[in-house]
Amino acid sequence: DAKTTQPTSMDCAEGRAANLPCNHSTISGNEYVYWYRQIHSQGPQYIIHGLKNNETNEMASLIITEDRKSSTLILPHATLRDTAVYYCIVRIRGNTGKLIFGQGTTLQVKP
Amino acid sequence: DAGVIQSPRHEVTEMGQEVTLRCKPISGHDYLFWYRQTMMRGLELLIYFNNNVPIDDSGMPEDRFSAKMPNASFSTLKIQPSEPRDSAVYFCASSSDAADRTDTQYFGPGTRLTVL
């Protein structure tokens, strides 16, 4: 699976948009970008995934660059409950594609 | 749905003792995963099952670790004998090829294991 690079930590003001970047310059054509997050002392939680088009769901938006070498997860109106470690993962679709968690980005939402 | 259920939530044991962690996946899910999380190594996949059959156990650290899935609604991860370096949070996750969110893994709350 391709490796990803994320900033170690970020801060965001409550109510503002949180933009979390991820670099995946070696991503293959059949690999998707997945985002999970882990709130302290809980199991990881799926957020969103995409291949090449921008995606949006009730939790977040995912913007993938045209060359697919990087992406940005956007939490449009961050709340204190969004404080967590956010993991960007690239993998093939299907349950045989392993989720390989890196160090992720620790997002601290501040009042 | 209650989600993935793990027990116990906390386990404290002494070195050399046998430890058994339990997991009940989401009903209807046909994939089950066991992960371990430590500060040093992060979140690692240990083993996963499909339709109760182990598919990939390459992440199992050594022979002291074993995992079973006797039926679709129950799995165990056993450590015998346990060592202090096994102290970690162990997560179970499940997923399905048939669900709307195909291949999304749903994680349980984890079992925090401390080996003294």
PDB file of C-alpha atoms in Angstrom, chain B residues 20-107:
ATOM      1  CA  THR B  20      -8.497 -14.188  26.366  1.00  0.00           C
ATOM      2  CA  LEU B  21     -10.084 -11.241  24.619  1.00  0.00           C
ATOM      3  CA  ARG B  22     -13.528 -11.560  23.086  1.00  0.00           C
ATOM      4  CA  CYS B  23     -15.313  -9.929  20.199  1.00  0.00           C
ATOM      5  CA  LYS B  24     -18.827 -10.007  18.798  1.00  0.00           C
ATOM      6  CA  PRO B  25     -18.981  -8.477  15.309  1.00  0.00           C
ATOM      7  CA  ILE B  26     -21.922  -6.607  13.838  1.00  0.00           C
ATOM      8  CA  SER B  27     -24.596  -9.067  12.781  1.00  0.00           C
ATOM      9  CA  GLY B  28     -24.324  -9.954   9.108  1.00  0.00           C
ATOM     10  CA  HIS B  29     -20.731  -8.836   8.726  1.00  0.00           C
ATOM     11  CA  ASP B  30     -18.486 -11.471   7.221  1.00  0.00           C
ATOM     12  CA  TYR B  31     -15.086  -9.934   7.913  1.00  0.00           C
ATOM     13  CA  LEU B  32     -13.516  -9.637  11.344  1.00  0.00           C
ATOM     14  CA  PHE B  33     -10.250  -7.908  12.156  1.00  0.00           C
ATOM     15  CA  TRP B  34      -8.037  -7.805  15.258  1.00  0.00           C
ATOM     16  CA  TYR B  35      -5.771  -4.797  15.802  1.00  0.00           C
ATOM     17  CA  ARG B  36      -3.320  -3.798  18.513  1.00  0.00           C
ATOM     18  CA  GLN B  37      -2.462  -0.225  19.439  1.00  0.00           C
ATOM     19  CA  THR B  38       0.586   0.918  21.382  1.00  0.00           C
ATOM     20  CA  MET B  39       2.303   4.259  21.712  1.00  0.00           C
ATOM     21  CA  MET B  40       5.449   2.917  20.102  1.00  0.00           C
ATOM     22  CA  ARG B  41       3.964   1.049  17.141  1.00  0.00           C
ATOM     23  CA  GLY B  42       0.614   2.734  16.623  1.00  0.00           C
ATOM     24  CA  LEU B  43      -2.339   0.741  15.310  1.00  0.00           C
ATOM     25  CA  GLU B  44      -1.365  -2.593  13.763  1.00  0.00           C
ATOM     26  CA  LEU B  45      -3.444  -5.285  12.088  1.00  0.00           C
ATOM     27  CA  LEU B  46      -2.838  -8.657  13.721  1.00  0.00           C
ATOM     28  CA  ILE B  47      -5.156 -11.004  11.843  1.00  0.00           C
ATOM     29  CA  TYR B  48      -8.388 -11.016   9.887  1.00  0.00           C
ATOM     30  CA  PHE B  49     -11.080 -13.565   9.136  1.00  0.00           C
ATOM     31  CA  ASN B  50     -13.531 -13.955   6.276  1.00  0.00           C
ATOM     32  CA  ASN B  51     -16.545 -16.172   6.859  1.00  0.00           C
ATOM     33  CA  ASN B  52     -14.890 -17.468  10.047  1.00  0.00           C
ATOM     34  CA  VAL B  53     -11.728 -18.538   8.202  1.00  0.00           C
ATOM     35  CA  PRO B  54      -8.390 -16.856   9.015  1.00  0.00           C
ATOM     36  CA  ILE B  55      -7.133 -15.165   5.854  1.00  0.00           C
ATOM     37  CA  ASP B  56      -4.043 -13.249   6.901  1.00  0.00           C
ATOM     38  CA  ASP B  57      -2.274 -13.707  10.209  1.00  0.00           C
ATOM     39  CA  SER B  58       1.010 -12.159   9.150  1.00  0.00           C
ATOM     40  CA  GLY B  59       0.626  -9.479  11.807  1.00  0.00           C
ATOM     41  CA  MET B  60       0.443 -11.893  14.706  1.00  0.00           C
ATOM     42  CA  PRO B  61       3.592 -11.156  16.656  1.00  0.00           C
ATOM     43  CA  GLU B  62       4.529 -14.670  17.736  1.00  0.00           C
ATOM     44  CA  ASP B  63       3.280 -18.096  18.660  1.00  0.00           C
ATOM     45  CA  ARG B  64       2.052 -16.889  22.016  1.00  0.00           C
ATOM     46  CA  PHE B  65      -0.806 -15.223  20.154  1.00  0.00           C
ATOM     47  CA  SER B  66      -3.677 -17.181  18.665  1.00  0.00           C
ATOM     48  CA  ALA B  67      -7.080 -16.188  17.317  1.00  0.00           C
ATOM     49  CA  LYS B  68     -10.181 -18.197  16.576  1.00  0.00           C
ATOM     50  CA  MET B  69     -13.596 -17.582  15.131  1.00  0.00           C
ATOM     51  CA  PRO B  70     -15.798 -20.576  15.911  1.00  0.00           C
ATOM     52  CA  ASN B  71     -18.897 -18.953  14.431  1.00  0.00           C
ATOM     53  CA  ALA B  72     -20.053 -15.809  12.692  1.00  0.00           C
ATOM     54  CA  SER B  73     -20.883 -13.991  15.902  1.00  0.00           C
ATOM     55  CA  PHE B  74     -17.861 -14.646  18.084  1.00  0.00           C
ATOM     56  CA  SER B  75     -14.081 -14.418  17.978  1.00  0.00           C
ATOM     57  CA  THR B  76     -11.324 -14.709  20.545  1.00  0.00           C
ATOM     58  CA  LEU B  77      -7.748 -13.511  20.721  1.00  0.00           C
ATOM     59  CA  LYS B  78      -5.663 -15.464  23.185  1.00  0.00           C
ATOM     60  CA  ILE B  79      -2.230 -14.704  24.581  1.00  0.00           C
ATOM     61  CA  GLN B  80      -0.456 -17.516  26.378  1.00  0.00           C
ATOM     62  CA  PRO B  81       1.772 -16.858  28.212  1.00  0.00           C
ATOM     63  CA  SER B  82       1.350 -13.100  28.483  1.00  0.00           C
ATOM     64  CA  GLU B  83       4.313 -10.734  28.810  1.00  0.00           C
ATOM     65  CA  PRO B  84       4.553  -7.076  29.886  1.00  0.00           C
ATOM     66  CA  ARG B  85       5.299  -6.033  26.287  1.00  0.00           C
ATOM     67  CA  ASP B  86       1.849  -7.304  25.303  1.00  0.00           C
ATOM     68  CA  SER B  87       0.309  -4.394  27.212  1.00  0.00           C
ATOM     69  CA  ALA B  88      -1.752  -2.473  24.672  1.00  0.00           C
ATOM     70  CA  VAL B  89      -5.267  -1.667  23.556  1.00  0.00           C
ATOM     71  CA  TYR B  90      -6.700  -4.423  21.400  1.00  0.00           C
ATOM     72  CA  PHE B  91      -9.421  -3.515  18.927  1.00  0.00           C
ATOM     73  CA  CYS B  92     -11.782  -5.721  17.025  1.00  0.00           C
ATOM     74  CA  ALA B  93     -13.457  -4.501  13.835  1.00  0.00           C
ATOM     75  CA  SER B  94     -15.934  -5.964  11.375  1.00  0.00           C
ATOM     76  CA  SER B  95     -17.054  -5.205   7.854  1.00  0.00           C
ATOM     77  CA  SER B  96     -19.086  -6.617   5.013  1.00  0.00           C
ATOM     78  CA  ASP B  97     -18.938  -6.837   1.261  1.00  0.00           C
ATOM     79  CA  ALA B  98     -22.694  -6.633   1.169  1.00  0.00           C
ATOM     80  CA  ALA B  99     -23.340  -3.519   3.236  1.00  0.00           C
ATOM     81  CA  ASP B 100     -24.060  -0.131   1.728  1.00  0.00           C
ATOM     82  CA  ARG B 101     -20.686   1.054   2.915  1.00  0.00           C
ATOM     83  CA  THR B 102     -18.824  -1.843   1.421  1.00  0.00           C
ATOM     84  CA  ASP B 103     -15.499  -2.519   3.181  1.00  0.00           C
ATOM     85  CA  THR B 104     -15.958   0.178   5.811  1.00  0.00           C
ATOM     86  CA  GLN B 105     -14.556  -1.232   9.019  1.00  0.00           C
ATOM     87  CA  TYR B 106     -16.514  -0.648  12.208  1.00  0.00           C
ATOM     88  CA  PHE B 107     -14.407  -0.758  15.329  1.00  0.00           C
TER      89      PHE B 107
END
